[in-house]
PDB file of C-alpha atoms in Angstrom:
ATOM      1  CA  UNK A 479      66.680  66.104  81.837  1.00 61.00           C
ATOM      2  CA  UNK A 480      69.784  64.390  80.422  1.00 78.00           C
ATOM      3  CA  UNK A 481      69.147  61.190  78.505  1.00 85.00           C
ATOM      4  CA  UNK A 482      71.800  58.505  78.279  1.00 93.00           C
ATOM      5  CA  UNK A 483      72.233  55.311  76.276  1.00 95.00           C
ATOM      6  CA  UNK A 484      74.458  52.268  76.809  1.00 97.00           C
ATOM      7  CA  UNK A 485      76.167  50.247  74.078  1.00 97.00           C
ATOM      8  CA  UNK A 486      77.188  47.021  75.778  1.00 96.00           C
ATOM      9  CA  UNK A 487      76.229  43.356  76.045  1.00 95.00           C
ATOM     10  CA  UNK A 488      77.350  42.851  79.646  1.00 95.00           C
ATOM     11  CA  UNK A 489      74.249  42.958  81.839  1.00 94.00           C
ATOM     12  CA  UNK A 490      76.320  43.472  84.983  1.00 95.00           C
ATOM     13  CA  UNK A 491      78.093  46.516  83.534  1.00 96.00           C
ATOM     14  CA  UNK A 492      74.800  47.943  82.284  1.00 96.00           C
ATOM     15  CA  UNK A 493      73.226  47.563  85.711  1.00 96.00           C
ATOM     16  CA  UNK A 494      76.284  49.094  87.431  1.00 97.00           C
ATOM     17  CA  UNK A 495      75.939  52.211  85.282  1.00 97.00           C
ATOM     18  CA  UNK A 496      72.201  52.450  85.919  1.00 95.00           C
ATOM     19  CA  UNK A 497      72.663  52.025  89.669  1.00 95.00           C
ATOM     20  CA  UNK A 498      75.069  54.970  89.875  1.00 95.00           C
ATOM     21  CA  UNK A 499      73.069  57.284  87.603  1.00 93.00           C
ATOM     22  CA  UNK A 500      69.928  56.686  89.639  1.00 89.00           C
ATOM     23  CA  UNK A 501      71.623  58.842  92.290  1.00 86.00           C
ATOM     24  CA  UNK A 502      71.559  61.816  89.899  1.00 83.00           C
ATOM     25  CA  UNK A 503      68.118  63.262  89.547  1.00 70.00           C
ATOM     26  CA  UNK A 504      68.419  64.587  86.017  1.00 72.00           C
ATOM     27  CA  UNK A 505      69.624  61.443  84.239  1.00 84.00           C
ATOM     28  CA  UNK A 506      67.212  59.217  82.341  1.00 84.00           C
ATOM     29  CA  UNK A 507      68.163  55.920  80.654  1.00 90.00           C
ATOM     30  CA  UNK A 508      66.629  55.503  77.193  1.00 89.00           C
ATOM     31  CA  UNK A 509      67.917  51.970  76.715  1.00 92.00           C
ATOM     32  CA  UNK A 510      70.851  49.694  75.959  1.00 95.00           C
ATOM     33  CA  UNK A 511      71.898  47.711  72.917  1.00 95.00           C
ATOM     34  CA  UNK A 512      74.872  45.810  71.516  1.00 94.00           C
ATOM     35  CA  UNK A 513      73.597  45.726  67.926  1.00 94.00           C
ATOM     36  CA  UNK A 514      74.787  48.302  65.377  1.00 94.00           C
ATOM     37  CA  UNK A 515      71.497  49.204  63.667  1.00 94.00           C
ATOM     38  CA  UNK A 516      69.505  49.287  66.897  1.00 93.00           C
ATOM     39  CA  UNK A 517      72.060  51.481  68.666  1.00 94.00           C
ATOM     40  CA  UNK A 518      72.466  53.848  65.708  1.00 93.00           C
ATOM     41  CA  UNK A 519      68.709  54.229  65.234  1.00 91.00           C
ATOM     42  CA  UNK A 520      68.048  54.906  68.922  1.00 91.00           C
ATOM     43  CA  UNK A 521      70.774  57.540  69.173  1.00 90.00           C
ATOM     44  CA  UNK A 522      69.652  59.319  65.987  1.00 88.00           C
ATOM     45  CA  UNK A 523      66.011  59.203  67.079  1.00 85.00           C
ATOM     46  CA  UNK A 524      66.355  60.096  70.768  1.00 82.00           C
ATOM     47  CA  UNK A 525      69.543  62.244  70.600  1.00 84.00           C
ATOM     48  CA  UNK A 526      70.864  61.326  74.065  1.00 87.00           C
ATOM     49  CA  UNK A 527      73.283  63.656  75.814  1.00 86.00           C
ATOM     50  CA  UNK A 528      75.519  60.817  76.956  1.00 93.00           C
ATOM     51  CA  UNK A 529      76.509  57.398  75.567  1.00 95.00           C
ATOM     52  CA  UNK A 530      78.438  54.732  77.479  1.00 97.00           C
ATOM     53  CA  UNK A 531      80.202  52.685  74.791  1.00 97.00           C
ATOM     54  CA  UNK A 532      81.947  49.338  75.337  1.00 97.00           C
ATOM     55  CA  UNK A 533      84.545  49.439  72.551  1.00 96.00           C
ATOM     56  CA  UNK A 534      85.709  45.816  72.986  1.00 94.00           C
ATOM     57  CA  UNK A 535      84.315  43.977  69.949  1.00 84.00           C
ATOM     58  CA  UNK A 536      80.725  44.897  70.777  1.00 86.00           C
ATOM     59  CA  UNK A 537      80.336  46.828  67.532  1.00 91.00           C
ATOM     60  CA  UNK A 538      82.893  46.470  64.746  1.00 89.00           C
ATOM     61  CA  UNK A 539      84.975  49.651  64.494  1.00 91.00           C
ATOM     62  CA  UNK A 540      83.385  51.645  67.344  1.00 93.00           C
ATOM     63  CA  UNK A 541      85.247  54.830  66.442  1.00 92.00           C
ATOM     64  CA  UNK A 542      83.832  54.775  62.921  1.00 91.00           C
ATOM     65  CA  UNK A 543      80.388  54.330  64.505  1.00 92.00           C
ATOM     66  CA  UNK A 544      80.872  57.505  66.574  1.00 88.00           C
ATOM     67  CA  UNK A 545      82.180  59.471  63.583  1.00 87.00           C
ATOM     68  CA  UNK A 546      79.224  58.365  61.484  1.00 87.00           C
ATOM     69  CA  UNK A 547      76.819  59.735  64.083  1.00 83.00           C
ATOM     70  CA  UNK A 548      78.450  63.120  63.721  1.00 74.00           C
ATOM     71  CA  UNK A 549      77.558  63.157  60.022  1.00 76.00           C
ATOM     72  CA  UNK A 550      73.830  62.904  60.732  1.00 75.00           C
ATOM     73  CA  UNK A 551      73.373  64.844  63.939  1.00 65.00           C
ATOM     74  CA  UNK A 552      74.665  68.234  65.081  1.00 61.00           C
ATOM     75  CA  UNK A 553      73.796  67.362  68.681  1.00 65.00           C
ATOM     76  CA  UNK A 554      76.723  64.989  69.040  1.00 75.00           C
ATOM     77  CA  UNK A 555      76.484  63.075  72.347  1.00 87.00           C
ATOM     78  CA  UNK A 556      79.212  62.847  74.951  1.00 91.00           C
ATOM     79  CA  UNK A 557      80.874  59.432  74.627  1.00 95.00           C
ATOM     80  CA  UNK A 558      82.412  57.531  77.539  1.00 96.00           C
ATOM     81  CA  UNK A 559      84.447  54.536  76.381  1.00 97.00           C
ATOM     82  CA  UNK A 560      84.498  51.260  78.302  1.00 97.00           C
ATOM     83  CA  UNK A 561      87.253  48.699  77.765  1.00 96.00           C
ATOM     84  CA  UNK A 562      89.039  45.839  79.520  1.00 95.00           C
ATOM     85  CA  UNK A 563      92.410  47.167  78.383  1.00 93.00           C
ATOM     86  CA  UNK A 564      94.218  50.496  78.689  1.00 93.00           C
ATOM     87  CA  UNK A 565      95.836  49.902  75.297  1.00 93.00           C
ATOM     88  CA  UNK A 566      92.970  51.712  73.572  1.00 90.00           C
ATOM     89  CA  UNK A 567      93.174  54.909  75.644  1.00 93.00           C
ATOM     90  CA  UNK A 568      95.137  56.729  72.922  1.00 93.00           C
ATOM     91  CA  UNK A 569      92.519  55.852  70.284  1.00 92.00           C
ATOM     92  CA  UNK A 570      89.756  56.925  72.671  1.00 94.00           C
ATOM     93  CA  UNK A 571      91.333  60.372  73.130  1.00 91.00           C
ATOM     94  CA  UNK A 572      92.212  60.721  69.450  1.00 90.00           C
ATOM     95  CA  UNK A 573      88.615  60.064  68.427  1.00 90.00           C
ATOM     96  CA  UNK A 574      87.137  62.685  70.749  1.00 89.00           C
ATOM     97  CA  UNK A 575      85.660  60.486  73.450  1.00 93.00           C
ATOM     98  CA  UNK A 576      85.077  62.387  76.665  1.00 93.00           C
ATOM     99  CA  UNK A 577      86.275  59.802  79.178  1.00 95.00           C
ATOM    100  CA  UNK A 578      87.485  56.231  79.615  1.00 97.00           C
ATOM    101  CA  UNK A 579      86.316  53.556  82.081  1.00 97.00           C
ATOM    102  CA  UNK A 580      88.226  50.349  82.697  1.00 96.00           C
ATOM    103  CA  UNK A 581      86.406  47.040  83.079  1.00 95.00           C
ATOM    104  CA  UNK A 582      85.369  45.678  85.501  1.00 95.00           C
ATOM    105  CA  UNK A 583      83.481  48.871  86.285  1.00 96.00           C
ATOM    106  CA  UNK A 584      83.502  50.276  89.820  1.00 96.00           C
ATOM    107  CA  UNK A 585      80.949  52.571  91.370  1.00 96.00           C
ATOM    108  CA  UNK A 586      83.588  55.186  92.204  1.00 97.00           C
ATOM    109  CA  UNK A 587      84.984  55.462  88.672  1.00 97.00           C
ATOM    110  CA  UNK A 588      81.519  55.638  87.109  1.00 97.00           C
ATOM    111  CA  UNK A 589      80.590  58.372  89.590  1.00 95.00           C
ATOM    112  CA  UNK A 590      83.723  60.400  88.831  1.00 95.00           C
ATOM    113  CA  UNK A 591      82.987  60.212  85.123  1.00 95.00           C
ATOM    114  CA  UNK A 592      79.357  61.255  85.614  1.00 93.00           C
ATOM    115  CA  UNK A 593      80.400  64.272  87.675  1.00 91.00           C
ATOM    116  CA  UNK A 594      82.731  65.358  84.850  1.00 90.00           C
ATOM    117  CA  UNK A 595      79.801  65.152  82.442  1.00 89.00           C
ATOM    118  CA  UNK A 596      77.631  67.257  84.745  1.00 85.00           C
ATOM    119  CA  UNK A 597      80.232  70.017  84.501  1.00 80.00           C
ATOM    120  CA  UNK A 598      80.521  69.691  80.714  1.00 74.00           C
ATOM    121  CA  UNK A 599      76.834  69.954  79.752  1.00 67.00           C
ATOM    122  CA  UNK A 600      75.751  73.518  80.642  1.00 58.00           C
ATOM    123  CA  UNK A 601      72.991  73.952  83.196  1.00 50.00           C
ATOM    124  CA  UNK A 602      71.310  76.619  81.075  1.00 45.00           C
ATOM    125  CA  UNK A 603      70.526  74.021  78.393  1.00 50.00           C
ATOM    126  CA  UNK A 604      68.119  72.302  80.764  1.00 55.00           C
ATOM    127  CA  UNK A 605      64.581  73.657  80.408  1.00 70.00           C
ATOM    128  CA  UNK A 606      62.680  71.089  82.458  1.00 79.00           C
ATOM    129  CA  UNK A 607      62.959  69.279  85.755  1.00 84.00           C
ATOM    130  CA  UNK A 608      61.483  65.811  86.033  1.00 82.00           C
ATOM    131  CA  UNK A 609      60.019  64.890  89.417  1.00 85.00           C
ATOM    132  CA  UNK A 610      60.038  61.102  89.670  1.00 79.00           C
ATOM    133  CA  UNK A 611      58.071  59.121  92.209  1.00 75.00           C
ATOM    134  CA  UNK A 612      57.948  55.405  91.470  1.00 73.00           C
ATOM    135  CA  UNK A 613      56.250  55.279  88.037  1.00 73.00           C
ATOM    136  CA  UNK A 614      54.906  58.828  88.221  1.00 81.00           C
ATOM    137  CA  UNK A 615      56.810  61.427  86.153  1.00 81.00           C
ATOM    138  CA  UNK A 616      55.975  65.117  86.474  1.00 86.00           C
ATOM    139  CA  UNK A 617      57.758  67.735  84.349  1.00 86.00           C
ATOM    140  CA  UNK A 618      58.219  71.337  85.469  1.00 90.00           C
ATOM    141  CA  UNK A 619      59.464  74.123  83.214  1.00 87.00           C
ATOM    142  CA  UNK A 620      62.295  75.897  84.995  1.00 88.00           C
ATOM    143  CA  UNK A 621      61.236  79.283  83.608  1.00 85.00           C
ATOM    144  CA  UNK A 622      57.888  78.879  85.423  1.00 90.00           C
ATOM    145  CA  UNK A 623      59.425  78.256  88.866  1.00 94.00           C
ATOM    146  CA  UNK A 624      59.345  81.307  91.177  1.00 95.00           C
ATOM    147  CA  UNK A 625      61.294  79.777  94.047  1.00 97.00           C
ATOM    148  CA  UNK A 626      61.903  76.562  95.965  1.00 97.00           C
ATOM    149  CA  UNK A 627      61.348  76.080  99.668  1.00 97.00           C
ATOM    150  CA  UNK A 628      62.755  73.288 101.817  1.00 95.00           C
ATOM    151  CA  UNK A 629      60.314  71.471 104.071  1.00 87.00           C
ATOM    152  CA  UNK A 630      62.151  68.822 106.115  1.00 84.00           C
ATOM    153  CA  UNK A 631      63.277  66.247 103.520  1.00 84.00           C
ATOM    154  CA  UNK A 632      60.929  67.501 100.802  1.00 92.00           C
ATOM    155  CA  UNK A 633      61.040  70.542  98.534  1.00 95.00           C
ATOM    156  CA  UNK A 634      58.099  72.736  97.542  1.00 95.00           C
ATOM    157  CA  UNK A 635      58.131  74.366  94.101  1.00 96.00           C
ATOM    158  CA  UNK A 636      56.229  77.662  93.963  1.00 96.00           C
ATOM    159  CA  UNK A 637      55.051  78.057  90.385  1.00 94.00           C
ATOM    160  CA  UNK A 638      54.165  81.063  88.250  1.00 91.00           C
ATOM    161  CA  UNK A 639      50.536  79.890  87.959  1.00 90.00           C
ATOM    162  CA  UNK A 640      50.099  79.835  91.759  1.00 91.00           C
ATOM    163  CA  UNK A 641      50.468  76.072  92.199  1.00 94.00           C
ATOM    164  CA  UNK A 642      52.744  74.581  94.845  1.00 94.00           C
ATOM    165  CA  UNK A 643      54.248  71.232  93.869  1.00 94.00           C
ATOM    166  CA  UNK A 644      56.078  69.008  96.354  1.00 92.00           C
ATOM    167  CA  UNK A 645      58.978  66.680  95.616  1.00 91.00           C
ATOM    168  CA  UNK A 646      60.478  64.076  97.914  1.00 88.00           C
ATOM    169  CA  UNK A 647      64.036  65.317  97.518  1.00 88.00           C
ATOM    170  CA  UNK A 648      66.143  67.774  99.493  1.00 90.00           C
ATOM    171  CA  UNK A 649      66.788  71.346  98.363  1.00 92.00           C
ATOM    172  CA  UNK A 650      70.457  70.512  97.861  1.00 89.00           C
ATOM    173  CA  UNK A 651      69.520  67.936  95.215  1.00 87.00           C
ATOM    174  CA  UNK A 652      67.870  70.573  93.057  1.00 90.00           C
ATOM    175  CA  UNK A 653      70.524  73.216  93.734  1.00 88.00           C
ATOM    176  CA  UNK A 654      73.004  71.070  91.796  1.00 81.00           C
ATOM    177  CA  UNK A 655      70.875  70.795  88.640  1.00 83.00           C
ATOM    178  CA  UNK A 656      69.029  74.113  88.289  1.00 86.00           C
ATOM    179  CA  UNK A 657      70.044  76.669  85.613  1.00 82.00           C
ATOM    180  CA  UNK A 658      72.302  79.545  86.654  1.00 81.00           C
ATOM    181  CA  UNK A 659      69.407  82.012  87.041  1.00 86.00           C
ATOM    182  CA  UNK A 660      68.550  80.201  90.296  1.00 92.00           C
ATOM    183  CA  UNK A 661      70.346  81.313  93.476  1.00 94.00           C
ATOM    184  CA  UNK A 662      70.482  79.784  96.944  1.00 95.00           C
ATOM    185  CA  UNK A 663      69.765  82.685  99.319  1.00 97.00           C
ATOM    186  CA  UNK A 664      68.850  80.849 102.517  1.00 97.00           C
ATOM    187  CA  UNK A 665      69.255  77.350 103.933  1.00 95.00           C
ATOM    188  CA  UNK A 666      65.583  76.840 103.069  1.00 96.00           C
ATOM    189  CA  UNK A 667      65.194  78.832  99.832  1.00 97.00           C
ATOM    190  CA  UNK A 668      66.387  78.911  96.236  1.00 97.00           C
ATOM    191  CA  UNK A 669      65.050  81.778  94.151  1.00 96.00           C
ATOM    192  CA  UNK A 670      64.637  82.421  90.418  1.00 93.00           C
ATOM    193  CA  UNK A 671      66.234  85.820  89.858  1.00 91.00           C
ATOM    194  CA  UNK A 672      64.069  86.383  86.754  1.00 88.00           C
ATOM    195  CA  UNK A 673      61.071  86.915  89.043  1.00 91.00           C
ATOM    196  CA  UNK A 674      62.752  89.181  91.608  1.00 93.00           C
ATOM    197  CA  UNK A 675      61.256  92.672  91.751  1.00 91.00           C
ATOM    198  CA  UNK A 676      62.943  93.989  94.895  1.00 93.00           C
ATOM    199  CA  UNK A 677      65.901  93.277  97.186  1.00 95.00           C
ATOM    200  CA  UNK A 678      65.741  94.838 100.658  1.00 95.00           C
ATOM    201  CA  UNK A 679      69.097  94.522 102.388  1.00 96.00           C
ATOM    202  CA  UNK A 680      67.796  96.138 105.575  1.00 95.00           C
ATOM    203  CA  UNK A 681      65.011  93.592 105.978  1.00 95.00           C
ATOM    204  CA  UNK A 682      66.888  90.682 104.361  1.00 96.00           C
ATOM    205  CA  UNK A 683      63.973  90.079 101.986  1.00 96.00           C
ATOM    206  CA  UNK A 684      63.567  89.466  98.242  1.00 96.00           C
ATOM    207  CA  UNK A 685      60.159  90.261  96.775  1.00 95.00           C
ATOM    208  CA  UNK A 686      58.789  88.132  93.934  1.00 93.00           C
ATOM    209  CA  UNK A 687      56.882  89.758  91.060  1.00 85.00           C
ATOM    210  CA  UNK A 688      54.084  87.195  91.081  1.00 76.00           C
ATOM    211  CA  UNK A 689      51.807  87.243  94.139  1.00 77.00           C
ATOM    212  CA  UNK A 690      54.376  89.450  95.895  1.00 83.00           C
ATOM    213  CA  UNK A 691      55.929  86.609  97.880  1.00 92.00           C
ATOM    214  CA  UNK A 692      58.555  87.847 100.332  1.00 95.00           C
ATOM    215  CA  UNK A 693      61.441  85.381 100.485  1.00 96.00           C
ATOM    216  CA  UNK A 694      64.042  85.808 103.248  1.00 96.00           C
ATOM    217  CA  UNK A 695      67.797  85.663 102.722  1.00 97.00           C
ATOM    218  CA  UNK A 696      70.658  85.369 105.201  1.00 96.00           C
ATOM    219  CA  UNK A 697      74.191  86.724 105.522  1.00 95.00           C
ATOM    220  CA  UNK A 698      75.526  83.242 104.795  1.00 95.00           C
ATOM    221  CA  UNK A 699      74.384  83.610 101.184  1.00 95.00           C
ATOM    222  CA  UNK A 700      75.038  87.344 100.784  1.00 95.00           C
ATOM    223  CA  UNK A 701      77.492  86.599  97.963  1.00 94.00           C
ATOM    224  CA  UNK A 702      74.677  85.069  95.920  1.00 93.00           C
ATOM    225  CA  UNK A 703      72.480  88.078  96.653  1.00 95.00           C
ATOM    226  CA  UNK A 704      75.229  90.438  95.464  1.00 93.00           C
ATOM    227  CA  UNK A 705      75.711  88.417  92.289  1.00 89.00           C
ATOM    228  CA  UNK A 706      71.979  88.407  91.592  1.00 89.00           C
ATOM    229  CA  UNK A 707      71.700  92.135  92.286  1.00 89.00           C
ATOM    230  CA  UNK A 708      74.607  92.863  89.941  1.00 86.00           C
ATOM    231  CA  UNK A 709      73.030  90.854  87.111  1.00 81.00           C
ATOM    232  CA  UNK A 710      69.658  92.550  87.539  1.00 82.00           C
ATOM    233  CA  UNK A 711      71.233  96.029  87.727  1.00 79.00           C
ATOM    234  CA  UNK A 712      73.053  95.566  84.431  1.00 68.00           C
ATOM    235  CA  UNK A 713      69.699  95.408  82.641  1.00 55.00           C
ATOM    236  CA  UNK A 714      68.100  98.307  84.528  1.00 54.00           C
ATOM    237  CA  UNK A 715      68.247 102.092  84.318  1.00 52.00           C
ATOM    238  CA  UNK A 716      69.795 103.530  87.456  1.00 55.00           C
ATOM    239  CA  UNK A 717      68.036 106.266  89.456  1.00 53.00           C
ATOM    240  CA  UNK A 718      69.763 107.199  92.710  1.00 54.00           C
ATOM    241  CA  UNK A 719      67.779 109.050  95.410  1.00 52.00           C
TER     242      UNK A 719
END
């Protein structure tokens, strides 16, 4: 789960950002503020991954604010600057901000910036997936997921403890946010390679260590199978018959 915070006093801009990030399953808004002490305290306390920062006279000397955060916290957030003028782009780059958005904000530009952030923050740093349904939040540890199975427009999570948990999102949604030990091997399956005990190319089947589930794969995803097999082989003794 990636937390984000907004430093702005424009309710329309704040809502525009929230509307776009609601499309991305792993983002969670921890609040918004335009007051120095409140913003500083929230960021130091909650350590968000991402901060949208309106640098136009919202907080005096916004670049000093960002530098000060770095003194107190090793987990320095990714900053995206917001301004009504391009004149500050040089200062934004010079002070290590990740991206720049021009007011008035547009959905497309916010989305582009968010997608850049998704590439910057490594997938392997994410240890949990949050399944949200209205006001119900359920957290799954990724290292306890055996595999995922598509079921129409829902996805079933097969867990290490034998439970099956359903989410009202497509498999493709989760494919984009899972750590790199998860591989798509079929149009209906994503598998956690850490639980694979056997790959049978002749039968197009992967066997899972727990409960000996047999998960099918297809030629379409053979490249992912080869990559998974290579990774597993590197940490195994080889015995050829």
